[in-house]
Structures are given as C-alpha cells and as structure tokens.
Amino acid sequence: MVTSKKKLNAGPWDKAKVRKKLTKNVLFLLVSFLIANTFLAYIIGSENLIKIIIEPIMVHWVGFGSICLFTIVFYLVYSRVRELVCTVICPYGRLQGVLMDEHTLVVAYDDVRGEPRGKLDKTGNLGRGDCVDCNLCVAVCPTGIDIRKGTQLECINCTMCIDACDEVMDKIHKPRNLIGYFSEEMIRSKKKPSFTTRMKGYSSVIVVLMTVLCYFIFSRTDMDITVMRSAGMLYQEQPNGYISNIYNADITNKASVSRTIILKPVDPYVQIKYIQAPGVITKGNDIKTVFFVFIPVNKIHSLKTDVKLQLIAGNKVIQTITTEFVAPLNN
C-alpha cells in the first residue's frame, strides 16, 4: 500500500493519477467536513448547529467560520500531516516509552535469530542469520523507520513490517515471526510472556479508572437540580400558624426530550407555593424557579430543619434533594 503510494507520487500526471488524487482529496474534504460538524455539535449542541446550517450565513457567521476553519484543519491532517500526527503531535508515543520495560510486548525484530544479516546465496544463507536484508520492512513502514534498529518512537504498531517479513520468510522457507510481537526478555532468554508486577499495577489502575467511569455513567440522571435559600432572606411568619422560606432552584434537563417538571415535598405537612413555576423544560436546556416552602409552627423543633423535595417529571421521581429551612425556635 505504501509502496503503491510512493510509485503514484513519483509517476507522471496522467489521467489515472489525476483521477486518484482528485477522488482521494474530495473524500478527505467530505470526511473533514463531517468531523468538523460533529466536533462543533459536541461544543455548542446539535440544535445550534442545525440553526447554523439552515439559517442565513450572516446570522451565524462565527459558527459558519468555525466549521470552515475546523474543516481546513482536519483536511490538512488527512492530506498533509498524516503520519506526523503520530510521530510529532500525539503525545502517546512519548508516554508509552515511559511505561515500557524489558517485559513489554511490542513490534520488534528478533536480532538473535536474524543477525548477521545478508543476501540469500546458493547455500541457503548458511552461516548467517535469517534476515536477507531485503529492506521490505522499511519500504512498507508508513513512518519510514527500520524496525531492525530497535523500538522507536515513530513506530505506530501497524504490523505492516510483520506481514512483509513473513512473506519473505515463506519464500526462503524459513520460520515466520522474524519480526513479531516480542519483549526484550523473549528475544534474549526465549522466555514466554508473563504477567509481571508492573503489568498487574497498570491493570489495577485501569480497573479502578474504568470502575469510576462506569459509576459516573450509570449514576448520571436525566435531570439535575440545585436548590438554595434566597441570599439575605430570613424566614417569614405567615397566617394560620405557618413559617415560610423563599428558595431559588436551577433545574437542568440533560435528556433528549422535553420534560414537564414539578417540585413536591416528601412530608405531607410541608407546602410549596410558586412565585415562578418550573413548567416545561426543553431538551438540553435549564430553567430557574422561585418558590416558598411553608411549614406549620408545631412541626418546627429547631432553628434549622431539613426539608426533602422531590423533582418529578411526569409520574416519575427523578431526584430527591434535601435543603435547609430556617425558623424561629419558639413561637
């Protein structure tokens, strides 16, 4: 594949080359445009992206410009930068080098078996290693490295060198896997791969991280609410033996559908009166609501009382939250 690309680039600009180059760059541009739209939708939301697409450009010229900019950036990555993303921009290779040791399985060249290398002769390459120095492993490498020089930062583990070398070994009737997945220990000592202490430690860290991630994913609710007493406001004495506090609530709808929301106290003697009712919250949006909480005086036994409120969407209790109610101790 890489060899064919090099031949195409070095060849004359005939109809076939123009057709292939044009087709490739058009596809790169289309994929880049799709990724740019997806990336922007992740940042600003799908509804805002649809508005940018269907409404006049001058109304959303910043968003349209962002789509064009991201499309150009991703197109340059596909058409020009390509392997440089792996070898220069992406930090993964450098991080991976820190985590490796002599037990790490990597794409590697078995120099014990392959050296000294040399061209195949009539004697069947006797007296030398199995490597015939054909350089096919270098020719097919997307980043142009020689895997026989050892593990290198530029290696992206594509295994194309393994396939090329195995084909050569088949032709000269030698065992496969002169290049393969080896650790330094496997090459030097011919030991089988083992689950080392370092691997156990890395595995434990990954398990912990995955557990935390799964916990946050499965504990995520479709809606979120924050309730706080209005700043600077004390309790209010109401007729019929009630004490009231005023609250502000922020309710966020993280679901993909609109929801009709109400707040309901858990305790039957607690009452709510809205100043600004929540009502319907559209998908991906939030609203603010202001309300009074009324509690009978005979149910208050301390300066601060915990009040439980249920956030209800339809007939389903989404969340139960606890807030603080302030009242005089003796009435």
Coordinates of C-alpha atoms in Angstrom, one line a residue:
M1 CA 0.0 0.0 0.0
V2 CA 2.8 2.4 1.0
T3 CA 4.9 1.3 -2.0
S4 CA 2.0 1.9 -4.4
K5 CA 1.5 5.4 -3.0
K6 CA 5.2 6.2 -3.5
K7 CA 5.1 4.9 -7.0
L8 CA 2.0 7.0 -7.7
N9 CA 3.6 10.2 -6.3
A10 CA 6.7 9.6 -8.4
G11 CA 4.8 8.9 -11.6
P12 CA 3.7 11.3 -14.3
W13 CA 0.5 13.3 -14.1
D14 CA -1.6 11.2 -16.4
K15 CA -5.4 10.7 -16.2
A16 CA -5.2 7.9 -13.7
K17 CA -3.1 9.9 -11.3
V18 CA -5.3 13.0 -11.6
R19 CA -8.4 10.8 -11.0
K20 CA -7.0 9.1 -8.0
K21 CA -5.6 12.3 -6.4
L22 CA -8.9 14.2 -7.0
T23 CA -11.0 11.3 -5.7
K24 CA -8.8 11.0 -2.6
N25 CA -8.8 14.7 -1.8
V26 CA -12.6 15.1 -2.3
L27 CA -13.1 12.2 0.1
F28 CA -10.7 13.8 2.6
L29 CA -12.6 17.0 2.4
L30 CA -16.0 15.3 2.9
V31 CA -14.8 13.4 5.9
S32 CA -13.2 16.5 7.3
F33 CA -16.4 18.5 6.9
L34 CA -18.4 15.7 8.7
I35 CA -15.9 15.6 11.6
A36 CA -15.9 19.4 11.8
N37 CA -19.7 19.5 12.1
T38 CA -19.6 16.7 14.7
F39 CA -16.9 18.4 16.7
L40 CA -18.8 21.7 16.7
A41 CA -22.1 20.0 17.6
Y42 CA -20.2 18.5 20.6
I43 CA -19.3 22.0 21.8
I44 CA -22.4 24.1 21.0
G45 CA -25.1 21.4 20.8
S46 CA -26.8 19.9 17.8
E47 CA -29.7 22.3 17.8
N48 CA -27.4 25.3 17.5
L49 CA -25.5 23.5 14.7
I50 CA -28.8 23.0 12.8
K51 CA -29.5 26.7 13.1
I52 CA -26.1 27.5 11.6
I53 CA -26.8 25.2 8.7
I54 CA -30.4 26.2 7.8
E55 CA -30.4 29.9 8.7
P56 CA -28.6 32.6 6.6
I57 CA -24.9 32.7 6.9
M58 CA -24.6 36.3 8.1
V59 CA -26.8 35.4 11.1
H60 CA -24.3 32.8 12.3
W61 CA -21.1 33.9 10.6
V62 CA -19.0 33.0 13.6
G63 CA -20.3 29.4 13.6
F64 CA -20.0 29.1 9.8
G65 CA -16.5 30.4 10.0
S66 CA -15.7 27.8 12.8
I67 CA -17.0 25.0 10.6
C68 CA -14.8 26.2 7.7
L69 CA -11.8 26.5 10.0
F70 CA -12.1 23.1 11.5
T71 CA -12.8 21.5 8.1
I72 CA -9.5 23.0 6.8
V73 CA -7.6 21.8 9.9
F74 CA -8.9 18.3 9.6
Y75 CA -8.3 18.2 5.8
L76 CA -4.7 19.2 6.3
V77 CA -4.3 16.5 8.9
Y78 CA -5.6 13.9 6.4
S79 CA -3.9 15.2 3.3
R80 CA -0.6 16.6 4.5
V81 CA 0.3 15.9 8.2
R82 CA -0.9 12.3 8.4
E83 CA 1.9 10.2 10.0
L84 CA 3.3 13.4 11.6
V85 CA 0.3 13.4 13.9
C86 CA 1.6 10.1 15.3
T87 CA 5.3 10.9 15.3
V88 CA 5.3 14.6 16.3
I89 CA 1.9 15.9 17.6
C90 CA 0.4 13.0 19.5
P91 CA 2.0 12.5 23.0
Y92 CA 1.0 8.8 23.2
G93 CA 4.4 7.6 21.8
R94 CA 6.4 9.5 24.4
L95 CA 4.1 8.4 27.2
Q96 CA 4.3 4.8 26.0
G97 CA 8.1 4.9 26.1
V98 CA 8.0 5.8 29.8
L99 CA 5.8 2.8 30.6
M100 CA 7.9 0.2 28.7
D101 CA 10.4 -2.2 30.2
E102 CA 12.1 -5.5 29.1
H103 CA 8.9 -7.4 29.6
T104 CA 6.7 -5.2 27.4
L105 CA 5.3 -6.8 24.2
V106 CA 6.0 -4.6 21.2
V107 CA 6.5 -5.0 17.4
A108 CA 10.2 -6.0 17.4
Y109 CA 12.9 -7.6 15.3
D110 CA 14.4 -10.8 16.6
D111 CA 18.1 -9.8 16.2
V112 CA 19.3 -13.0 17.9
R113 CA 17.8 -15.0 15.1
G114 CA 18.2 -12.5 12.3
E115 CA 21.8 -11.3 12.7
P116 CA 24.2 -11.2 11.0
R117 CA 22.0 -10.4 8.0
G118 CA 23.0 -10.9 4.4
K119 CA 21.7 -11.7 1.0
L120 CA 20.5 -15.2 0.2
D121 CA 23.1 -17.3 -1.6
K122 CA 23.1 -20.8 -3.2
T123 CA 24.0 -22.4 0.1
G124 CA 20.6 -21.3 1.5
N125 CA 22.1 -18.5 3.6
L126 CA 24.0 -20.9 5.8
G127 CA 26.3 -19.3 8.4
R128 CA 24.3 -16.1 8.6
G129 CA 21.1 -15.0 10.3
D130 CA 17.6 -15.4 8.8
C131 CA 17.4 -11.7 7.7
V132 CA 18.2 -11.4 4.0
D133 CA 18.4 -7.6 4.2
C134 CA 15.7 -7.1 1.6
N135 CA 14.6 -3.8 3.3
L136 CA 10.9 -4.6 2.6
C137 CA 10.1 -3.9 6.3
V138 CA 11.4 -0.4 5.8
A139 CA 9.7 0.1 2.4
V140 CA 6.2 -0.7 3.8
C141 CA 6.6 1.2 7.0
P142 CA 4.2 4.3 7.0
T143 CA 6.6 6.3 9.1
G144 CA 9.8 5.1 7.3
I145 CA 11.6 3.6 10.2
D146 CA 13.8 0.5 10.2
I147 CA 12.4 -1.8 12.9
R148 CA 15.7 -3.7 12.9
K149 CA 17.3 -0.8 14.8
G150 CA 15.1 -1.5 17.8
T151 CA 11.9 0.0 19.2
Q152 CA 11.5 3.6 18.1
L153 CA 9.1 6.5 19.0
E154 CA 7.8 6.6 15.4
C155 CA 6.5 3.0 15.4
I156 CA 2.7 3.1 15.3
N157 CA 2.3 -0.7 15.6
C158 CA 0.6 -1.1 12.3
T159 CA 2.3 -4.6 11.8
M160 CA 2.9 -4.0 8.1
C161 CA 6.5 -4.9 8.6
I162 CA 5.5 -8.2 10.2
D163 CA 3.3 -9.1 7.1
A164 CA 6.1 -8.2 4.7
C165 CA 8.8 -10.1 6.5
D166 CA 6.5 -13.2 6.9
E167 CA 6.1 -13.3 3.1
V168 CA 9.8 -13.2 2.6
M169 CA 10.3 -16.0 5.2
D170 CA 7.8 -18.1 3.3
K171 CA 9.6 -17.7 0.1
I172 CA 13.0 -18.7 1.5
H173 CA 11.5 -21.5 3.6
K174 CA 12.4 -20.0 7.0
P175 CA 10.1 -19.8 10.1
R176 CA 7.8 -16.9 10.3
N177 CA 7.9 -14.2 13.0
L178 CA 11.4 -12.9 12.4
I179 CA 9.5 -9.6 13.1
G180 CA 6.6 -10.0 15.5
Y181 CA 5.3 -9.2 18.9
F182 CA 8.2 -9.8 21.3
S183 CA 9.6 -8.4 24.5
E184 CA 13.3 -7.9 25.1
E185 CA 13.2 -10.8 27.6
M186 CA 11.6 -13.1 25.0
I187 CA 14.3 -12.3 22.4
R188 CA 17.2 -12.7 24.8
S189 CA 16.1 -15.5 27.1
K190 CA 13.5 -17.2 24.9
K191 CA 11.0 -17.0 27.8
K192 CA 7.3 -16.9 27.3
P193 CA 5.4 -13.7 28.2
S194 CA 4.5 -13.4 31.8
F195 CA 2.1 -11.2 33.8
T196 CA 4.6 -9.1 35.7
T197 CA 4.2 -7.0 38.8
R198 CA 4.2 -3.8 36.7
M199 CA 1.5 -5.2 34.4
K200 CA -0.6 -6.0 37.5
G201 CA -0.1 -2.5 38.8
Y202 CA -1.1 -1.0 35.4
S203 CA -4.1 -3.3 35.2
S204 CA -5.2 -2.3 38.7
V205 CA -5.1 1.4 37.8
I206 CA -7.1 0.7 34.6
V207 CA -9.7 -1.3 36.5
V208 CA -10.1 1.5 39.1
L209 CA -10.4 4.2 36.4
M210 CA -12.9 2.1 34.5
T211 CA -14.9 1.5 37.7
V212 CA -15.0 5.2 38.4
L213 CA -16.0 6.0 34.8
C214 CA -18.8 3.3 34.9
Y215 CA -20.0 4.7 38.2
F216 CA -20.4 8.2 36.9
I217 CA -22.1 6.9 33.7
F218 CA -24.6 4.7 35.4
S219 CA -25.3 7.2 38.3
R220 CA -25.9 10.0 35.8
T221 CA -29.5 11.3 35.9
D222 CA -31.5 12.7 33.1
M223 CA -32.1 15.9 35.2
D224 CA -30.2 17.8 37.8
I225 CA -31.5 20.3 40.3
T226 CA -29.8 22.8 42.7
V227 CA -31.9 24.4 45.5
M228 CA -30.7 27.2 47.7
R229 CA -32.4 29.6 50.1
S230 CA -32.5 33.1 48.7
A231 CA -29.5 35.0 49.9
G232 CA -30.1 37.5 52.6
M233 CA -33.7 36.4 53.2
L234 CA -34.9 35.3 56.7
Y235 CA -38.0 33.3 57.5
Q236 CA -41.5 34.9 57.1
E237 CA -44.3 34.4 59.5
Q238 CA -47.5 33.5 57.7
P239 CA -51.2 33.4 58.7
N240 CA -52.7 30.2 60.1
G241 CA -49.6 29.3 62.1
Y242 CA -47.1 28.8 59.2
I243 CA -43.5 29.8 58.7
S244 CA -42.1 30.2 55.2
N245 CA -38.7 30.4 53.5
I246 CA -38.1 31.5 49.9
Y247 CA -35.9 29.4 47.6
N248 CA -34.3 29.6 44.2
A249 CA -33.8 26.4 42.1
D250 CA -31.8 25.7 38.9
I251 CA -33.1 22.7 37.0
T252 CA -31.2 21.2 34.1
N253 CA -32.8 18.8 31.5
K254 CA -30.0 16.5 30.2
A255 CA -32.4 14.2 28.5
S256 CA -33.1 14.2 24.7
V257 CA -36.8 15.1 25.2
S258 CA -38.7 17.9 26.8
R259 CA -40.0 17.3 30.4
T260 CA -42.8 18.8 32.4
I261 CA -41.4 19.4 35.9
I262 CA -42.9 19.9 39.4
L263 CA -41.5 20.0 42.8
K264 CA -43.2 18.1 45.6
P265 CA -42.4 17.9 49.3
V266 CA -41.9 14.5 50.8
D267 CA -43.5 15.3 54.1
P268 CA -47.3 15.8 53.8
Y269 CA -47.5 18.8 56.1
V270 CA -45.0 20.8 54.0
Q271 CA -46.5 23.0 51.3
I272 CA -45.0 24.8 48.3
K273 CA -46.2 28.0 46.6
Y274 CA -44.6 29.0 43.4
I275 CA -43.6 32.6 42.5
Q276 CA -42.1 31.3 39.2
A277 CA -43.2 27.8 38.4
P278 CA -40.8 25.4 36.5
G279 CA -43.2 24.1 33.9
V280 CA -41.8 22.6 30.7
I281 CA -38.0 22.3 30.2
T282 CA -36.9 21.7 26.7
K283 CA -34.2 19.1 26.0
G284 CA -30.6 20.3 26.8
N285 CA -31.8 23.5 28.5
D286 CA -32.2 24.7 32.0
I287 CA -34.7 26.9 33.9
K288 CA -34.9 28.8 37.1
T289 CA -37.8 28.6 39.5
V290 CA -38.6 30.6 42.7
F291 CA -40.9 29.3 45.4
F292 CA -42.0 29.4 49.0
V293 CA -41.9 26.5 51.4
F294 CA -44.5 26.6 54.2
I295 CA -44.2 24.5 57.4
P296 CA -46.6 24.6 60.4
V297 CA -45.1 26.1 63.5
N298 CA -45.9 23.0 65.6
K299 CA -43.7 20.9 63.3
I300 CA -40.6 23.0 63.8
H301 CA -38.4 22.0 66.7
S302 CA -35.1 23.6 65.9
L303 CA -33.6 26.7 64.3
K304 CA -32.7 24.7 61.2
T305 CA -34.9 21.9 59.8
D306 CA -34.1 19.6 56.8
V307 CA -36.8 19.7 54.1
K308 CA -36.9 17.0 51.4
L309 CA -38.2 17.9 48.0
Q310 CA -38.9 15.5 45.1
L311 CA -38.1 16.5 41.5
I312 CA -40.9 14.9 39.5
A313 CA -41.1 14.5 35.7
G314 CA -44.4 13.1 34.6
N315 CA -45.2 10.4 37.2
K316 CA -41.5 9.6 37.9
V317 CA -39.5 10.8 40.8
I318 CA -36.2 11.9 39.2
Q319 CA -34.3 13.1 42.2
T320 CA -34.9 13.7 45.9
I321 CA -32.9 16.6 47.4
T322 CA -32.6 18.0 50.9
T323 CA -32.5 21.7 51.7
E324 CA -32.3 23.7 54.9
F325 CA -35.3 25.5 56.4
V326 CA -34.7 28.3 58.9
A327 CA -37.4 29.3 61.5
P328 CA -37.6 30.8 65.0
L329 CA -37.1 28.2 67.7
N330 CA -40.1 29.3 69.9
N331 CA -43.4 30.6 68.6

